[in-house]
Amino acid sequence: MVTDACPCGTGAAYAACCGRFHHGEAAPTAERLMRSRYAAFVVGDRGYLFRSWHPRTRPEEVVLEPSLTWEGLEITDVVAGGANDETGEVAFVARWRTTDGRRGEVVERSRFVRRAGRWLYLDGDVG
Ligand SMILES: [Zn+2]
């Protein structure tokens, strides 16, 4: 169980940070949605990953890689995605480690759109 610091790295408690969004509250900005999706990977909330993914681009089923442990998220750039925007971009680095000790990172610039008052992940450029 995750009961203490939110894995997204804000320093806030999980329940007061991304946990609220995992339990149904709408994330107010694209960055908060991005952070909550990272946290969902950490806590294994596949349903949230599916719901927060645009219906046009999401997979039929979100598959989590069980050998990966996510070790940290760093937001490197945010473009729009605020309360008065309909689109936004968030660039990030997410670090992982495998059970056999390999380490790596995902570097991505993700695009988000707001649809019926909720931010959704649309797609992203990796690298
Ligand atoms: Zn969080």
mmCIF file of N, CA and C and ligand atoms in Angstrom:
data_model
loop_
_atom_site.group_PDB
_atom_site.id
_atom_site.type_symbol
_atom_site.label_atom_id
_atom_site.label_comp_id
_atom_site.label_asym_id
_atom_site.label_seq_id
_atom_site.Cartn_x
_atom_site.Cartn_y
_atom_site.Cartn_z
ATOM 1 N N MET A 1 0.837 -1.203 0.000
ATOM 2 C CA MET A 1 0.000 0.000 0.000
ATOM 3 C C MET A 1 0.869 1.249 0.000
ATOM 4 N N VAL A 2 0.418 2.233 -0.712
ATOM 5 C CA VAL A 2 1.120 3.515 -0.730
ATOM 6 C C VAL A 2 0.372 4.443 0.216
ATOM 7 N N THR A 3 1.021 4.768 1.323
ATOM 8 C CA THR A 3 0.331 5.610 2.300
ATOM 9 C C THR A 3 1.101 6.885 2.579
ATOM 10 N N ASP A 4 2.327 6.969 2.073
ATOM 11 C CA ASP A 4 3.108 8.160 2.426
ATOM 12 C C ASP A 4 3.341 9.052 1.204
ATOM 13 N N ALA A 5 4.580 9.407 0.930
ATOM 14 C CA ALA A 5 4.855 10.395 -0.117
ATOM 15 C C ALA A 5 4.384 9.898 -1.484
ATOM 16 N N CYS A 6 3.775 10.799 -2.234
ATOM 17 C CA CYS A 6 3.301 10.427 -3.565
ATOM 18 C C CYS A 6 4.495 10.093 -4.470
ATOM 19 N N PRO A 7 4.396 8.992 -5.233
ATOM 20 C CA PRO A 7 5.518 8.612 -6.093
ATOM 21 C C PRO A 7 5.826 9.627 -7.189
ATOM 22 N N CYS A 8 4.932 10.563 -7.471
ATOM 23 C CA CYS A 8 5.186 11.516 -8.556
ATOM 24 C C CYS A 8 6.228 12.558 -8.185
ATOM 25 N N GLY A 9 6.590 12.643 -6.891
ATOM 26 C CA GLY A 9 7.717 13.473 -6.520
ATOM 27 C C GLY A 9 7.387 14.876 -6.047
ATOM 28 N N THR A 10 6.128 15.207 -5.828
ATOM 29 C CA THR A 10 5.795 16.546 -5.352
ATOM 30 C C THR A 10 6.171 16.736 -3.889
ATOM 31 N N GLY A 11 6.320 15.623 -3.164
ATOM 32 C CA GLY A 11 6.559 15.717 -1.736
ATOM 33 C C GLY A 11 5.278 15.662 -0.921
ATOM 34 N N ALA A 12 4.124 15.755 -1.583
ATOM 35 C CA ALA A 12 2.842 15.674 -0.886
ATOM 36 C C ALA A 12 2.482 14.204 -0.636
ATOM 37 N N ALA A 13 1.569 13.991 0.295
ATOM 38 C CA ALA A 13 1.101 12.634 0.570
ATOM 39 C C ALA A 13 0.321 12.114 -0.635
ATOM 40 N N TYR A 14 0.449 10.810 -0.885
ATOM 41 C CA TYR A 14 -0.222 10.207 -2.041
ATOM 42 C C TYR A 14 -1.723 10.509 -2.043
ATOM 43 N N ALA A 15 -2.373 10.339 -0.889
ATOM 44 C CA ALA A 15 -3.829 10.515 -0.847
ATOM 45 C C ALA A 15 -4.234 11.941 -1.212
ATOM 46 N N ALA A 16 -3.384 12.915 -0.860
ATOM 47 C CA ALA A 16 -3.700 14.318 -1.132
ATOM 48 C C ALA A 16 -3.180 14.766 -2.491
ATOM 49 N N CYS A 17 -2.383 13.912 -3.129
ATOM 50 C CA CYS A 17 -1.770 14.286 -4.405
ATOM 51 C C CYS A 17 -2.440 13.471 -5.511
ATOM 52 N N CYS A 18 -1.744 12.536 -6.103
ATOM 53 C CA CYS A 18 -2.313 11.802 -7.234
ATOM 54 C C CYS A 18 -3.407 10.826 -6.827
ATOM 55 N N GLY A 19 -3.438 10.415 -5.572
ATOM 56 C CA GLY A 19 -4.484 9.495 -5.124
ATOM 57 C C GLY A 19 -5.881 10.048 -5.369
ATOM 58 N N ARG A 20 -6.041 11.363 -5.198
ATOM 59 C CA ARG A 20 -7.356 11.995 -5.452
ATOM 60 C C ARG A 20 -7.811 11.762 -6.878
ATOM 61 N N PHE A 21 -6.857 11.876 -7.810
ATOM 62 C CA PHE A 21 -7.204 11.739 -9.223
ATOM 63 C C PHE A 21 -7.452 10.271 -9.566
ATOM 64 N N HIS A 22 -6.680 9.377 -8.945
ATOM 65 C CA HIS A 22 -6.902 7.946 -9.175
ATOM 66 C C HIS A 22 -8.291 7.539 -8.701
ATOM 67 N N HIS A 23 -8.813 8.278 -7.720
ATOM 68 C CA HIS A 23 -10.122 7.924 -7.173
ATOM 69 C C HIS A 23 -11.258 8.745 -7.774
ATOM 70 N N GLY A 24 -10.983 9.484 -8.864
ATOM 71 C CA GLY A 24 -12.099 10.061 -9.604
ATOM 72 C C GLY A 24 -12.105 11.554 -9.796
ATOM 73 N N GLU A 25 -11.360 12.285 -8.957
ATOM 74 C CA GLU A 25 -11.342 13.733 -9.113
ATOM 75 C C GLU A 25 -10.628 14.093 -10.419
ATOM 76 N N ALA A 26 -11.084 15.153 -11.088
ATOM 77 C CA ALA A 26 -10.460 15.566 -12.354
ATOM 78 C C ALA A 26 -9.173 16.320 -12.067
ATOM 79 N N ALA A 27 -8.091 15.927 -12.731
ATOM 80 C CA ALA A 27 -6.818 16.648 -12.590
ATOM 81 C C ALA A 27 -6.967 18.030 -13.213
ATOM 82 N N PRO A 28 -6.561 19.105 -12.501
ATOM 83 C CA PRO A 28 -6.825 20.461 -12.987
ATOM 84 C C PRO A 28 -5.936 20.906 -14.139
ATOM 85 N N THR A 29 -4.770 20.314 -14.287
ATOM 86 C CA THR A 29 -3.843 20.731 -15.349
ATOM 87 C C THR A 29 -3.250 19.502 -16.019
ATOM 88 N N ALA A 30 -2.669 19.724 -17.205
ATOM 89 C CA ALA A 30 -2.016 18.621 -17.913
ATOM 90 C C ALA A 30 -0.850 18.068 -17.096
ATOM 91 N N GLU A 31 -0.124 18.968 -16.411
ATOM 92 C CA GLU A 31 1.004 18.473 -15.607
ATOM 93 C C GLU A 31 0.525 17.577 -14.474
ATOM 94 N N ARG A 32 -0.574 17.962 -13.819
ATOM 95 C CA ARG A 32 -1.083 17.115 -12.739
ATOM 96 C C ARG A 32 -1.544 15.771 -13.282
ATOM 97 N N LEU A 33 -2.136 15.791 -14.482
ATOM 98 C CA LEU A 33 -2.546 14.521 -15.075
ATOM 99 C C LEU A 33 -1.314 13.669 -15.403
ATOM 100 N N MET A 34 -0.300 14.309 -15.958
ATOM 101 C CA MET A 34 0.939 13.584 -16.268
ATOM 102 C C MET A 34 1.520 12.947 -15.016
ATOM 103 N N ARG A 35 1.599 13.731 -13.940
ATOM 104 C CA ARG A 35 2.138 13.204 -12.688
ATOM 105 C C ARG A 35 1.288 12.040 -12.178
ATOM 106 N N SER A 36 -0.026 12.183 -12.295
ATOM 107 C CA SER A 36 -0.901 11.134 -11.772
ATOM 108 C C SER A 36 -0.804 9.871 -12.623
ATOM 109 N N ARG A 37 -0.522 10.022 -13.917
ATOM 110 C CA ARG A 37 -0.332 8.826 -14.755
ATOM 111 C C ARG A 37 0.971 8.122 -14.398
ATOM 112 N N TYR A 38 2.022 8.900 -14.139
ATOM 113 C CA TYR A 38 3.266 8.279 -13.673
ATOM 114 C C TYR A 38 3.008 7.527 -12.360
ATOM 115 N N ALA A 39 2.329 8.196 -11.433
ATOM 116 C CA ALA A 39 2.039 7.563 -10.138
ATOM 117 C C ALA A 39 1.194 6.301 -10.325
ATOM 118 N N ALA A 40 0.326 6.297 -11.333
ATOM 119 C CA ALA A 40 -0.501 5.113 -11.587
ATOM 120 C C ALA A 40 0.366 3.941 -12.061
ATOM 121 N N PHE A 41 1.412 4.244 -12.831
ATOM 122 C CA PHE A 41 2.347 3.178 -13.195
ATOM 123 C C PHE A 41 3.003 2.615 -11.940
ATOM 124 N N VAL A 42 3.375 3.500 -11.006
ATOM 125 C CA VAL A 42 4.063 3.053 -9.798
ATOM 126 C C VAL A 42 3.141 2.190 -8.937
ATOM 127 N N VAL A 43 1.900 2.616 -8.763
ATOM 128 C CA VAL A 43 0.996 1.863 -7.882
ATOM 129 C C VAL A 43 0.244 0.769 -8.631
ATOM 130 N N GLY A 44 0.432 0.688 -9.956
ATOM 131 C CA GLY A 44 -0.184 -0.393 -10.730
ATOM 132 C C GLY A 44 -1.663 -0.200 -11.012
ATOM 133 N N ASP A 45 -2.088 1.064 -11.156
ATOM 134 C CA ASP A 45 -3.507 1.351 -11.405
ATOM 135 C C ASP A 45 -3.766 1.381 -12.920
ATOM 136 N N ARG A 46 -3.960 0.202 -13.501
ATOM 137 C CA ARG A 46 -4.164 0.111 -14.957
ATOM 138 C C ARG A 46 -5.466 0.767 -15.385
ATOM 139 N N GLY A 47 -6.484 0.690 -14.553
ATOM 140 C CA GLY A 47 -7.776 1.291 -14.888
ATOM 141 C C GLY A 47 -7.659 2.792 -15.052
ATOM 142 N N TYR A 48 -6.874 3.426 -14.182
ATOM 143 C CA TYR A 48 -6.689 4.870 -14.292
ATOM 144 C C TYR A 48 -5.925 5.212 -15.556
ATOM 145 N N LEU A 49 -4.905 4.428 -15.870
ATOM 146 C CA LEU A 49 -4.133 4.688 -17.089
ATOM 147 C C LEU A 49 -5.042 4.606 -18.309
ATOM 148 N N PHE A 50 -5.945 3.643 -18.302
ATOM 149 C CA PHE A 50 -6.882 3.495 -19.411
ATOM 150 C C PHE A 50 -7.844 4.677 -19.473
ATOM 151 N N ARG A 51 -8.424 5.037 -18.345
ATOM 152 C CA ARG A 51 -9.424 6.121 -18.316
ATOM 153 C C ARG A 51 -8.829 7.476 -18.665
ATOM 154 N N SER A 52 -7.553 7.687 -18.347
ATOM 155 C CA SER A 52 -6.935 8.988 -18.589
ATOM 156 C C SER A 52 -6.229 9.050 -19.948
ATOM 157 N N TRP A 53 -6.462 8.053 -20.779
ATOM 158 C CA TRP A 53 -5.860 7.967 -22.113
ATOM 159 C C TRP A 53 -6.965 8.269 -23.118
ATOM 160 N N HIS A 54 -6.677 9.102 -24.114
ATOM 161 C CA HIS A 54 -7.705 9.490 -25.078
ATOM 162 C C HIS A 54 -8.259 8.249 -25.794
ATOM 163 N N PRO A 55 -9.589 8.143 -25.923
ATOM 164 C CA PRO A 55 -10.185 6.955 -26.561
ATOM 165 C C PRO A 55 -9.662 6.704 -27.983
ATOM 166 N N ARG A 56 -9.239 7.773 -28.650
ATOM 167 C CA ARG A 56 -8.754 7.617 -30.018
ATOM 168 C C ARG A 56 -7.389 6.930 -30.082
ATOM 169 N N THR A 57 -6.575 7.075 -29.050
ATOM 170 C CA THR A 57 -5.197 6.565 -29.128
ATOM 171 C C THR A 57 -4.883 5.483 -28.097
ATOM 172 N N ARG A 58 -5.776 5.219 -27.159
ATOM 173 C CA ARG A 58 -5.424 4.265 -26.110
ATOM 174 C C ARG A 58 -5.479 2.827 -26.617
ATOM 175 N N PRO A 59 -4.684 1.966 -25.999
ATOM 176 C CA PRO A 59 -4.722 0.547 -26.365
ATOM 177 C C PRO A 59 -6.006 -0.090 -25.831
ATOM 178 N N GLU A 60 -6.337 -1.259 -26.347
ATOM 179 C CA GLU A 60 -7.525 -1.948 -25.840
ATOM 180 C C GLU A 60 -7.372 -2.280 -24.370
ATOM 181 N N GLU A 61 -6.136 -2.547 -23.989
ATOM 182 C CA GLU A 61 -5.860 -2.874 -22.595
ATOM 183 C C GLU A 61 -4.482 -2.329 -22.258
ATOM 184 N N VAL A 62 -4.365 -1.695 -21.093
ATOM 185 C CA VAL A 62 -3.061 -1.195 -20.660
ATOM 186 C C VAL A 62 -2.312 -2.343 -19.993
ATOM 187 N N VAL A 63 -1.120 -2.614 -20.478
ATOM 188 C CA VAL A 63 -0.315 -3.703 -19.924
ATOM 189 C C VAL A 63 0.866 -3.096 -19.173
ATOM 190 N N LEU A 64 1.041 -3.502 -17.926
ATOM 191 C CA LEU A 64 2.177 -3.031 -17.137
ATOM 192 C C LEU A 64 3.266 -4.090 -17.184
ATOM 193 N N GLU A 65 4.500 -3.629 -17.293
ATOM 194 C CA GLU A 65 5.645 -4.537 -17.327
ATOM 195 C C GLU A 65 6.028 -4.892 -15.878
ATOM 196 N N PRO A 66 5.788 -6.136 -15.458
ATOM 197 C CA PRO A 66 5.968 -6.461 -14.031
ATOM 198 C C PRO A 66 7.420 -6.416 -13.559
ATOM 199 N N SER A 67 8.375 -6.513 -14.473
ATOM 200 C CA SER A 67 9.785 -6.511 -14.040
ATOM 201 C C SER A 67 10.337 -5.096 -13.852
ATOM 202 N N LEU A 68 9.524 -4.079 -14.183
ATOM 203 C CA LEU A 68 10.002 -2.700 -14.064
ATOM 204 C C LEU A 68 9.571 -2.073 -12.747
ATOM 205 N N THR A 69 10.519 -1.414 -12.088
ATOM 206 C CA THR A 69 10.212 -0.572 -10.939
ATOM 207 C C THR A 69 10.520 0.864 -11.339
ATOM 208 N N TRP A 70 9.537 1.741 -11.150
ATOM 209 C CA TRP A 70 9.730 3.147 -11.510
ATOM 210 C C TRP A 70 10.370 3.871 -10.349
ATOM 211 N N GLU A 71 11.442 4.602 -10.637
ATOM 212 C CA GLU A 71 12.271 5.160 -9.568
ATOM 213 C C GLU A 71 12.209 6.663 -9.443
ATOM 214 N N GLY A 72 11.568 7.336 -10.388
ATOM 215 C CA GLY A 72 11.491 8.779 -10.215
ATOM 216 C C GLY A 72 11.019 9.472 -11.469
ATOM 217 N N LEU A 73 10.395 10.608 -11.266
ATOM 218 C CA LEU A 73 9.866 11.408 -12.363
ATOM 219 C C LEU A 73 10.439 12.817 -12.256
ATOM 220 N N GLU A 74 10.863 13.340 -13.389
ATOM 221 C CA GLU A 74 11.316 14.723 -13.441
ATOM 222 C C GLU A 74 10.597 15.395 -14.606
ATOM 223 N N ILE A 75 9.868 16.459 -14.311
ATOM 224 C CA ILE A 75 9.200 17.240 -15.355
ATOM 225 C C ILE A 75 10.211 18.254 -15.872
ATOM 226 N N THR A 76 10.442 18.253 -17.179
ATOM 227 C CA THR A 76 11.483 19.120 -17.728
ATOM 228 C C THR A 76 10.918 20.312 -18.506
ATOM 229 N N ASP A 77 9.659 20.243 -18.904
ATOM 230 C CA ASP A 77 9.073 21.376 -19.624
ATOM 231 C C ASP A 77 7.555 21.233 -19.616
ATOM 232 N N VAL A 78 6.866 22.359 -19.519
ATOM 233 C CA VAL A 78 5.403 22.374 -19.584
ATOM 234 C C VAL A 78 5.002 23.488 -20.535
ATOM 235 N N VAL A 79 4.138 23.172 -21.502
ATOM 236 C CA VAL A 79 3.624 24.168 -22.442
ATOM 237 C C VAL A 79 2.100 24.138 -22.345
ATOM 238 N N ALA A 80 1.514 25.261 -21.962
ATOM 239 C CA ALA A 80 0.058 25.363 -21.789
ATOM 240 C C ALA A 80 -0.438 24.252 -20.859
ATOM 241 N N GLY A 81 -1.634 23.727 -21.122
ATOM 242 C CA GLY A 81 -2.160 22.686 -20.249
ATOM 243 C C GLY A 81 -2.724 23.206 -18.941
ATOM 244 N N GLY A 82 -3.014 24.493 -18.895
ATOM 245 C CA GLY A 82 -3.540 25.085 -17.672
ATOM 246 C C GLY A 82 -5.059 25.063 -17.622
ATOM 247 N N ALA A 83 -5.592 25.697 -16.602
ATOM 248 C CA ALA A 83 -7.030 25.652 -16.354
ATOM 249 C C ALA A 83 -7.846 26.246 -17.498
ATOM 250 N N ASN A 84 -7.242 27.177 -18.265
ATOM 251 C CA ASN A 84 -7.979 27.817 -19.357
ATOM 252 C C ASN A 84 -7.570 27.319 -20.740
ATOM 253 N N ASP A 85 -6.801 26.246 -20.773
ATOM 254 C CA ASP A 85 -6.334 25.699 -22.047
ATOM 255 C C ASP A 85 -7.114 24.442 -22.428
ATOM 256 N N GLU A 86 -7.077 24.142 -23.718
ATOM 257 C CA GLU A 86 -7.706 22.906 -24.197
ATOM 258 C C GLU A 86 -6.672 21.852 -24.581
ATOM 259 N N THR A 87 -5.416 22.298 -24.747
ATOM 260 C CA THR A 87 -4.336 21.371 -25.061
ATOM 261 C C THR A 87 -3.120 21.722 -24.202
ATOM 262 N N GLY A 88 -2.215 20.789 -24.094
ATOM 263 C CA GLY A 88 -0.994 21.036 -23.341
ATOM 264 C C GLY A 88 0.064 20.016 -23.684
ATOM 265 N N GLU A 89 1.299 20.356 -23.341
ATOM 266 C CA GLU A 89 2.419 19.438 -23.530
ATOM 267 C C GLU A 89 3.225 19.400 -22.250
ATOM 268 N N VAL A 90 3.689 18.205 -21.913
ATOM 269 C CA VAL A 90 4.543 18.035 -20.743
ATOM 270 C C VAL A 90 5.713 17.149 -21.148
ATOM 271 N N ALA A 91 6.934 17.659 -20.968
ATOM 272 C CA ALA A 91 8.128 16.859 -21.227
ATOM 273 C C ALA A 91 8.650 16.323 -19.897
ATOM 274 N N PHE A 92 9.120 15.074 -19.911
ATOM 275 C CA PHE A 92 9.542 14.467 -18.649
ATOM 276 C C PHE A 92 10.618 13.410 -18.887
ATOM 277 N N VAL A 93 11.276 13.073 -17.791
ATOM 278 C CA VAL A 93 12.184 11.929 -17.739
ATOM 279 C C VAL A 93 11.669 11.033 -16.617
ATOM 280 N N ALA A 94 11.420 9.760 -16.922
ATOM 281 C CA ALA A 94 10.979 8.792 -15.918
ATOM 282 C C ALA A 94 12.019 7.673 -15.849
ATOM 283 N N ARG A 95 12.540 7.453 -14.655
ATOM 284 C CA ARG A 95 13.615 6.469 -14.497
ATOM 285 C C ARG A 95 13.070 5.134 -14.008
ATOM 286 N N TRP A 96 13.652 4.042 -14.544
ATOM 287 C CA TRP A 96 13.203 2.713 -14.146
ATOM 288 C C TRP A 96 14.390 1.808 -13.849
ATOM 289 N N ARG A 97 14.084 0.712 -13.182
ATOM 290 C CA ARG A 97 15.061 -0.314 -12.857
ATOM 291 C C ARG A 97 14.339 -1.650 -13.027
ATOM 292 N N THR A 98 15.055 -2.654 -13.510
ATOM 293 C CA THR A 98 14.448 -3.967 -13.658
ATOM 294 C C THR A 98 14.838 -4.844 -12.475
ATOM 295 N N THR A 99 14.122 -5.954 -12.319
ATOM 296 C CA THR A 99 14.406 -6.850 -11.202
ATOM 297 C C THR A 99 15.809 -7.430 -11.299
ATOM 298 N N ASP A 100 16.369 -7.509 -12.521
ATOM 299 C CA ASP A 100 17.740 -8.020 -12.625
ATOM 300 C C ASP A 100 18.783 -6.894 -12.652
ATOM 301 N N GLY A 101 18.371 -5.702 -12.254
ATOM 302 C CA GLY A 101 19.345 -4.659 -11.970
ATOM 303 C C GLY A 101 19.664 -3.697 -13.098
ATOM 304 N N ARG A 102 19.029 -3.857 -14.262
ATOM 305 C CA ARG A 102 19.269 -2.893 -15.327
ATOM 306 C C ARG A 102 18.509 -1.604 -15.029
ATOM 307 N N ARG A 103 19.074 -0.495 -15.491
ATOM 308 C CA ARG A 103 18.442 0.804 -15.277
ATOM 309 C C ARG A 103 18.303 1.534 -16.586
ATOM 310 N N GLY A 104 17.305 2.379 -16.654
ATOM 311 C CA GLY A 104 17.124 3.172 -17.861
ATOM 312 C C GLY A 104 16.147 4.278 -17.583
ATOM 313 N N GLU A 105 15.810 5.002 -18.632
ATOM 314 C CA GLU A 105 14.859 6.087 -18.464
ATOM 315 C C GLU A 105 14.038 6.265 -19.729
ATOM 316 N N VAL A 106 12.836 6.755 -19.521
ATOM 317 C CA VAL A 106 11.958 7.137 -20.624
ATOM 318 C C VAL A 106 11.996 8.652 -20.711
ATOM 319 N N VAL A 107 12.344 9.162 -21.884
ATOM 320 C CA VAL A 107 12.333 10.606 -22.122
ATOM 321 C C VAL A 107 11.243 10.857 -23.145
ATOM 322 N N GLU A 108 10.243 11.620 -22.762
ATOM 323 C CA GLU A 108 9.102 11.807 -23.654
ATOM 324 C C GLU A 108 8.540 13.208 -23.528
ATOM 325 N N ARG A 109 8.023 13.717 -24.651
ATOM 326 C CA ARG A 109 7.203 14.924 -24.645
ATOM 327 C C ARG A 109 5.782 14.481 -24.960
ATOM 328 N N SER A 110 4.920 14.561 -23.975
ATOM 329 C CA SER A 110 3.555 14.056 -24.105
ATOM 330 C C SER A 110 2.599 15.184 -24.464
ATOM 331 N N ARG A 111 1.594 14.840 -25.244
ATOM 332 C CA ARG A 111 0.536 15.792 -25.586
ATOM 333 C C ARG A 111 -0.762 15.401 -24.875
ATOM 334 N N PHE A 112 -1.445 16.428 -24.391
ATOM 335 C CA PHE A 112 -2.686 16.231 -23.641
ATOM 336 C C PHE A 112 -3.784 17.106 -24.225
ATOM 337 N N VAL A 113 -4.999 16.630 -24.152
ATOM 338 C CA VAL A 113 -6.144 17.433 -24.559
ATOM 339 C C VAL A 113 -7.188 17.379 -23.446
ATOM 340 N N ARG A 114 -7.988 18.456 -23.371
ATOM 341 C CA ARG A 114 -9.059 18.468 -22.384
ATOM 342 C C ARG A 114 -10.369 18.147 -23.096
ATOM 343 N N ARG A 115 -11.102 17.237 -22.522
ATOM 344 C CA ARG A 115 -12.299 16.721 -23.161
ATOM 345 C C ARG A 115 -13.352 16.565 -22.068
ATOM 346 N N ALA A 116 -14.468 17.273 -22.223
ATOM 347 C CA ALA A 116 -15.537 17.230 -21.222
ATOM 348 C C ALA A 116 -15.003 17.522 -19.823
ATOM 349 N N GLY A 117 -14.095 18.519 -19.750
ATOM 350 C CA GLY A 117 -13.601 18.963 -18.456
ATOM 351 C C GLY A 117 -12.492 18.125 -17.869
ATOM 352 N N ARG A 118 -12.054 17.094 -18.597
ATOM 353 C CA ARG A 118 -10.996 16.234 -18.066
ATOM 354 C C ARG A 118 -9.811 16.199 -19.009
ATOM 355 N N TRP A 119 -8.616 16.328 -18.414
ATOM 356 C CA TRP A 119 -7.399 16.179 -19.202
ATOM 357 C C TRP A 119 -7.182 14.715 -19.539
ATOM 358 N N LEU A 120 -6.773 14.488 -20.794
ATOM 359 C CA LEU A 120 -6.488 13.124 -21.260
ATOM 360 C C LEU A 120 -5.139 13.104 -21.952
ATOM 361 N N TYR A 121 -4.416 12.009 -21.781
ATOM 362 C CA TYR A 121 -3.172 11.795 -22.511
ATOM 363 C C TYR A 121 -3.523 11.445 -23.942
ATOM 364 N N LEU A 122 -2.914 12.166 -24.907
ATOM 365 C CA LEU A 122 -3.191 11.882 -26.321
ATOM 366 C C LEU A 122 -2.082 11.009 -26.919
ATOM 367 N N ASP A 123 -0.890 11.538 -26.966
ATOM 368 C CA ASP A 123 0.242 10.754 -27.486
ATOM 369 C C ASP A 123 1.522 11.490 -27.107
ATOM 370 N N GLY A 124 2.647 10.994 -27.576
ATOM 371 C CA GLY A 124 3.893 11.637 -27.206
ATOM 372 C C GLY A 124 5.017 11.278 -28.143
ATOM 373 N N ASP A 125 6.073 12.090 -28.096
ATOM 374 C CA ASP A 125 7.282 11.825 -28.859
ATOM 375 C C ASP A 125 8.340 11.334 -27.875
ATOM 376 N N VAL A 126 8.846 10.144 -28.120
ATOM 377 C CA VAL A 126 9.838 9.551 -27.232
ATOM 378 C C VAL A 126 11.232 9.897 -27.743
ATOM 379 N N GLY A 127 12.128 10.179 -26.817
ATOM 380 C CA GLY A 127 13.511 10.380 -27.194
ATOM 381 C C GLY A 127 14.042 11.731 -26.788
HETATM 382 ZN ZN ZN B 1 1.408 12.856 -6.972
#
